[in-house]
XYZ file of C-alpha atoms in Angstrom:
344
model
C 4.547 87.398 -15.244
C 6.716 85.675 -17.581
C 8.340 83.926 -15.085
C 5.532 82.179 -13.418
C 4.387 81.463 -17.515
C 7.819 79.720 -18.089
C 7.289 77.851 -14.172
C 4.030 76.218 -15.323
C 5.168 75.698 -19.015
C 8.319 73.093 -17.682
C 5.490 71.702 -15.482
C 3.461 70.871 -18.283
C 6.117 69.596 -19.930
C 7.766 67.474 -16.993
C 3.711 66.407 -16.211
C 3.787 65.369 -20.286
C 7.447 63.065 -20.530
C 6.549 61.010 -16.908
C 3.585 60.436 -18.683
C 4.787 58.973 -21.428
C 7.327 57.600 -19.719
C 4.761 55.128 -18.069
C 3.048 54.492 -21.268
C 6.177 53.649 -23.337
C 6.635 51.555 -20.549
C 3.828 49.688 -19.894
C 3.455 48.979 -23.657
C 6.910 47.387 -23.612
C 5.954 45.521 -20.994
C 2.935 44.344 -22.462
C 4.036 43.695 -25.884
C 5.194 39.986 -25.661
C 2.778 37.432 -23.332
C 4.882 35.414 -20.443
C 5.508 31.934 -21.591
C 3.385 29.030 -20.028
C 4.929 26.497 -18.668
C 5.134 23.288 -20.035
C 2.094 20.446 -19.574
C 3.185 18.051 -17.181
C 1.551 14.665 -19.757
C 0.566 11.304 -17.674
C 0.720 8.432 -18.983
C -0.409 4.606 -18.243
C 1.371 1.114 -17.993
C 0.002 -1.815 -17.277
C 1.016 -5.699 -17.134
C -0.010 -9.185 -15.796
C 3.155 -10.362 -13.558
C 4.257 -9.883 -10.175
C 6.181 -6.516 -8.354
C 9.219 -8.340 -7.934
C 9.930 -9.861 -11.621
C 12.109 -8.697 -13.819
C 9.770 -6.963 -15.850
C 7.685 -4.616 -13.218
C 11.306 -4.129 -11.815
C 12.676 -3.133 -15.473
C 9.209 -0.823 -16.212
C 9.975 1.093 -13.430
C 13.461 2.205 -14.435
C 12.200 2.746 -18.128
C 9.309 4.859 -16.936
C 11.849 6.803 -14.175
C 13.950 7.768 -17.597
C 11.315 8.795 -19.156
C 10.716 11.306 -16.597
C 14.267 12.701 -15.906
C 14.977 13.034 -20.090
C 12.073 14.781 -20.271
C 12.266 17.047 -17.354
C 9.321 15.961 -15.832
C 7.047 16.467 -18.827
C 6.061 12.708 -19.809
C 5.559 11.136 -16.613
C 4.419 7.103 -16.420
C 2.624 5.974 -14.108
C 3.483 1.770 -13.684
C 0.033 -0.570 -12.693
C 1.449 -4.766 -12.276
C -0.392 -7.322 -11.249
C -3.601 -7.053 -13.836
C -4.721 -4.188 -11.696
C -5.820 -2.969 -15.490
C -6.926 -5.765 -16.081
C -5.383 -9.114 -18.167
C -3.272 -8.859 -21.216
C -6.347 -9.073 -23.242
C -8.102 -6.127 -22.299
C -5.587 -4.484 -21.880
C -4.164 -4.817 -25.575
C -7.931 -4.094 -26.575
C -7.298 -0.770 -24.239
C -4.282 -0.133 -26.135
C -5.895 -0.687 -29.760
C -7.841 2.614 -29.135
C -5.594 4.302 -26.562
C -7.399 3.841 -23.980
C -3.989 2.832 -22.122
C -0.938 4.130 -23.303
C 1.647 1.228 -22.351
C 1.703 -3.116 -21.889
C 4.253 -5.555 -21.834
C 2.196 -8.613 -22.549
C 3.470 -12.351 -23.692
C 3.530 -12.884 -27.674
C 1.134 -15.143 -27.586
C -1.933 -12.859 -26.263
C -0.706 -10.944 -29.061
C -1.094 -13.412 -31.962
C -4.858 -13.242 -32.029
C -4.598 -9.662 -32.497
C -2.462 -9.715 -35.488
C -3.594 -12.302 -37.764
C -1.207 -15.066 -36.373
C 1.980 -13.248 -37.372
C 3.796 -13.878 -34.237
C 3.282 -17.284 -33.591
C 6.981 -18.118 -34.990
C 7.290 -17.521 -31.949
C 5.452 -19.789 -30.187
C 6.810 -22.866 -32.486
C 8.699 -24.755 -29.626
C 12.845 -25.424 -29.437
C 12.613 -22.762 -31.999
C 16.096 -20.768 -30.684
C 19.242 -22.820 -29.539
C 19.779 -19.613 -27.117
C 19.835 -15.939 -25.820
C 22.016 -15.407 -28.208
C 20.157 -16.719 -30.725
C 16.950 -15.828 -29.482
C 18.002 -12.165 -29.267
C 19.924 -11.378 -32.439
C 16.114 -12.528 -34.214
C 13.771 -10.494 -31.989
C 16.280 -7.652 -32.606
C 16.893 -7.951 -36.268
C 15.154 -7.989 -39.375
C 12.351 -10.802 -38.536
C 11.219 -8.727 -35.352
C 11.221 -5.765 -37.319
C 9.050 -7.553 -39.698
C 6.850 -8.210 -37.534
C 6.621 -5.538 -35.268
C 5.585 -3.793 -38.853
C 2.445 -6.172 -39.176
C 2.053 -5.835 -35.536
C 1.796 -2.032 -36.565
C -1.474 -2.597 -38.504
C -3.906 -3.840 -35.520
C -2.151 -0.146 -34.104
C -0.110 -1.050 -31.509
C 3.416 -0.199 -31.669
C 5.833 -2.865 -30.531
C 8.961 -0.425 -28.932
C 11.321 -3.103 -28.092
C 11.223 -7.080 -27.219
C 11.664 -7.997 -23.812
C 11.428 -11.141 -21.906
C 10.303 -13.376 -19.393
C 13.046 -15.905 -20.237
C 12.464 -20.088 -20.635
C 9.537 -21.593 -20.478
C 10.257 -25.183 -18.726
C 8.458 -28.024 -17.470
C 7.007 -29.032 -13.822
C 5.490 -32.176 -13.398
C 3.993 -33.576 -9.818
C 3.462 -37.381 -11.197
C 7.227 -38.824 -11.934
C 10.335 -37.087 -13.745
C 10.830 -36.088 -17.113
C 13.503 -36.544 -19.217
C 12.494 -38.138 -22.538
C 9.443 -37.373 -25.015
C 8.576 -40.942 -23.676
C 8.062 -39.573 -19.944
C 5.427 -37.144 -21.066
C 3.179 -39.463 -22.227
C -0.375 -39.408 -20.223
C 0.761 -36.416 -17.857
C -2.091 -33.659 -18.497
C 0.571 -30.069 -18.764
C -1.637 -27.001 -18.375
C -0.823 -24.528 -20.760
C -2.309 -21.500 -22.459
C -5.106 -21.331 -24.818
C -2.700 -20.993 -27.830
C -3.102 -23.640 -30.569
C 0.996 -24.082 -31.049
C 1.504 -25.164 -27.567
C -1.177 -27.540 -26.887
C -0.419 -28.955 -30.249
C 3.072 -29.488 -28.329
C 2.124 -30.923 -25.871
C -0.551 -33.101 -27.254
C 2.631 -34.626 -29.333
C 4.599 -35.939 -27.049
C 2.139 -37.618 -25.595
C 0.473 -35.441 -23.048
C -3.374 -34.327 -22.970
C -2.789 -30.164 -22.759
C -4.864 -28.278 -20.540
C -5.831 -24.713 -20.877
C -6.431 -22.969 -17.807
C -6.043 -19.470 -16.709
C -3.087 -18.631 -14.837
C -4.875 -17.609 -11.604
C -6.202 -21.742 -11.303
C -3.167 -23.244 -11.989
C -1.572 -23.312 -8.359
C -5.207 -24.845 -6.861
C -5.534 -27.470 -9.804
C -1.595 -28.894 -9.606
C -2.879 -29.065 -5.333
C -5.371 -30.948 -5.608
C -3.735 -32.748 -8.621
C -6.605 -32.337 -11.561
C -3.619 -31.619 -13.255
C -0.370 -33.518 -13.460
C 2.568 -30.299 -14.429
C 2.865 -27.242 -16.232
C 5.125 -25.387 -17.991
C 6.228 -21.832 -17.224
C 9.732 -19.595 -16.884
C 11.418 -19.520 -13.955
C 9.960 -16.344 -12.959
C 6.443 -17.743 -12.172
C 7.573 -21.180 -11.286
C 8.882 -19.134 -8.029
C 7.231 -16.645 -7.504
C 3.302 -18.288 -8.192
C 5.220 -20.960 -5.815
C 4.500 -24.101 -8.453
C 7.709 -25.714 -7.412
C 6.047 -26.247 -3.924
C 3.104 -28.274 -5.567
C 5.904 -30.462 -8.142
C 9.242 -31.744 -6.986
C 10.658 -31.926 -11.012
C 11.449 -29.651 -12.918
C 12.702 -30.134 -16.435
C 14.679 -27.824 -18.092
C 13.349 -28.308 -21.326
C 13.727 -24.466 -22.449
C 10.939 -25.105 -25.310
C 9.897 -21.829 -25.880
C 11.835 -18.317 -24.918
C 9.143 -15.831 -23.989
C 9.455 -12.321 -25.735
C 7.231 -9.879 -23.751
C 7.134 -7.303 -25.811
C 6.764 -3.280 -24.411
C 4.017 -1.751 -26.691
C 2.875 1.310 -26.954
C -1.200 2.808 -28.069
C -0.401 4.326 -31.894
C -3.070 6.777 -30.527
C -0.632 7.671 -28.260
C 1.884 7.683 -30.053
C 0.711 9.877 -32.632
C -0.092 12.448 -30.246
C 3.269 13.108 -28.825
C 5.889 15.222 -30.106
C 9.086 14.229 -31.757
C 11.587 15.189 -28.579
C 8.910 13.005 -26.629
C 8.743 9.866 -28.845
C 12.715 9.565 -28.643
C 13.232 9.662 -25.375
C 10.743 7.028 -25.214
C 12.007 4.940 -27.994
C 15.653 5.698 -26.699
C 14.495 4.432 -22.830
C 12.941 1.357 -24.695
C 15.659 -0.270 -26.198
C 18.031 0.858 -22.969
C 15.820 -0.987 -20.586
C 15.130 -3.591 -22.884
C 18.402 -4.883 -22.083
C 18.465 -4.236 -18.691
C 14.999 -6.662 -18.459
C 17.468 -9.928 -19.820
C 19.881 -9.325 -18.067
C 17.380 -9.534 -15.157
C 15.638 -11.975 -16.071
C 18.471 -14.192 -16.406
C 20.579 -13.343 -13.011
C 16.699 -13.922 -11.411
C 16.011 -17.766 -13.580
C 19.914 -18.927 -11.897
C 18.851 -17.333 -8.113
C 15.124 -18.524 -8.263
C 16.712 -21.977 -9.024
C 18.995 -22.092 -6.241
C 16.303 -21.256 -3.622
C 14.630 -23.707 -5.261
C 16.970 -26.676 -4.705
C 18.257 -24.904 -1.384
C 14.128 -26.456 -0.522
C 16.103 -29.808 -1.111
C 12.141 -30.965 -2.069
C 12.709 -30.671 -5.848
C 14.657 -32.216 -8.085
C 16.105 -29.954 -11.595
C 16.772 -32.188 -14.311
C 19.131 -30.100 -17.090
C 18.897 -32.226 -20.663
C 21.446 -32.214 -22.721
C 21.498 -30.823 -26.036
C 20.937 -33.796 -27.399
C 17.895 -34.963 -25.337
C 16.769 -31.237 -26.024
C 16.898 -32.534 -29.450
C 14.277 -35.652 -28.705
C 11.830 -33.610 -27.918
C 12.376 -30.971 -30.746
C 12.053 -34.249 -33.516
C 9.268 -35.596 -31.305
C 7.044 -32.275 -32.766
C 8.584 -31.810 -35.774
C 5.646 -32.110 -37.670
C 4.766 -28.251 -35.782
C 7.138 -27.453 -38.160
C 5.843 -29.779 -41.339
C 2.674 -27.473 -40.614
C 3.833 -24.132 -40.144
C 2.062 -22.222 -42.688
C 4.924 -19.133 -42.481
C 7.567 -21.184 -44.289
C 9.826 -17.605 -45.180
C 9.510 -16.578 -41.735
C 10.272 -19.989 -39.888
C 13.581 -20.675 -42.245
C 14.535 -17.491 -41.212
C 14.790 -17.526 -37.920
C 16.105 -21.079 -38.226
C 18.767 -20.222 -40.275
C 20.038 -17.204 -37.930
C 20.437 -19.972 -35.363
C 23.112 -21.406 -37.612
C 25.561 -18.349 -36.254
C 25.147 -19.443 -32.595
């Protein structure tokens, strides 16, 4: 009897121990919830230029670097060639946060920020690449970026399309006098238009998409653009003369929606901001090398004459438009840019 009792008691104790052990394990497993995998953030970037350009190629490298450096947590999709609209439409989308990044021409931004970027539209303002980049990367560039941010637009870095030059189909242009009477297509920008009107030409603002046909049909005599557009849009095919006026260094800032900026973590923002500056340098180098390559290809056709102005010839163009400088409202900002050029 006693033996049977102790056997039953031992079995009961073992059963209780087993139940207690299982219960403890279950409690231990359920005590801490499993960690969730990081969510992927997909952002969109739009711009208006074609895929072979320095801007698009650098944008793709920028996007790839951000993806890699965030371990795939931030993916930037790049849409070239106006797939998401024109510059104006995309800037409006940036302001409300329905688009995350864009790389517009700086003069388009001017209309959204009370003209604070207009100083960069002064013709013959910069002496060379080094002068332009020192200004953009320095005090003036930062001041304008701060002003632009008041409109919900964050300037991450000052990318570029290079220098704007004049092409003509009626006659070669060596001096301001040669511009007289020519109908030159410009962007719808007051300073760009005033520049050519002051040289004695007639500025004709026109949509970019209409320029080639208008040149071909001789509705206009010429246009002004960087080599990247002169080549990729085929303007050189219907314009025998290219004059390297270098009248505008073409900033195309990489911008970001402030709405998006405020949603991202500090860690992700740090990656994006550092990559924007790093690939700004890539963009500038690509822009310079591309311009030389496009120039060589154009010369190789044997159908074009490229006129390289001497510093003295270019200064004559600058002197002919002095009134633009006299009338420019923000003298302090303008003089800072000019003074910076003394070092170059």
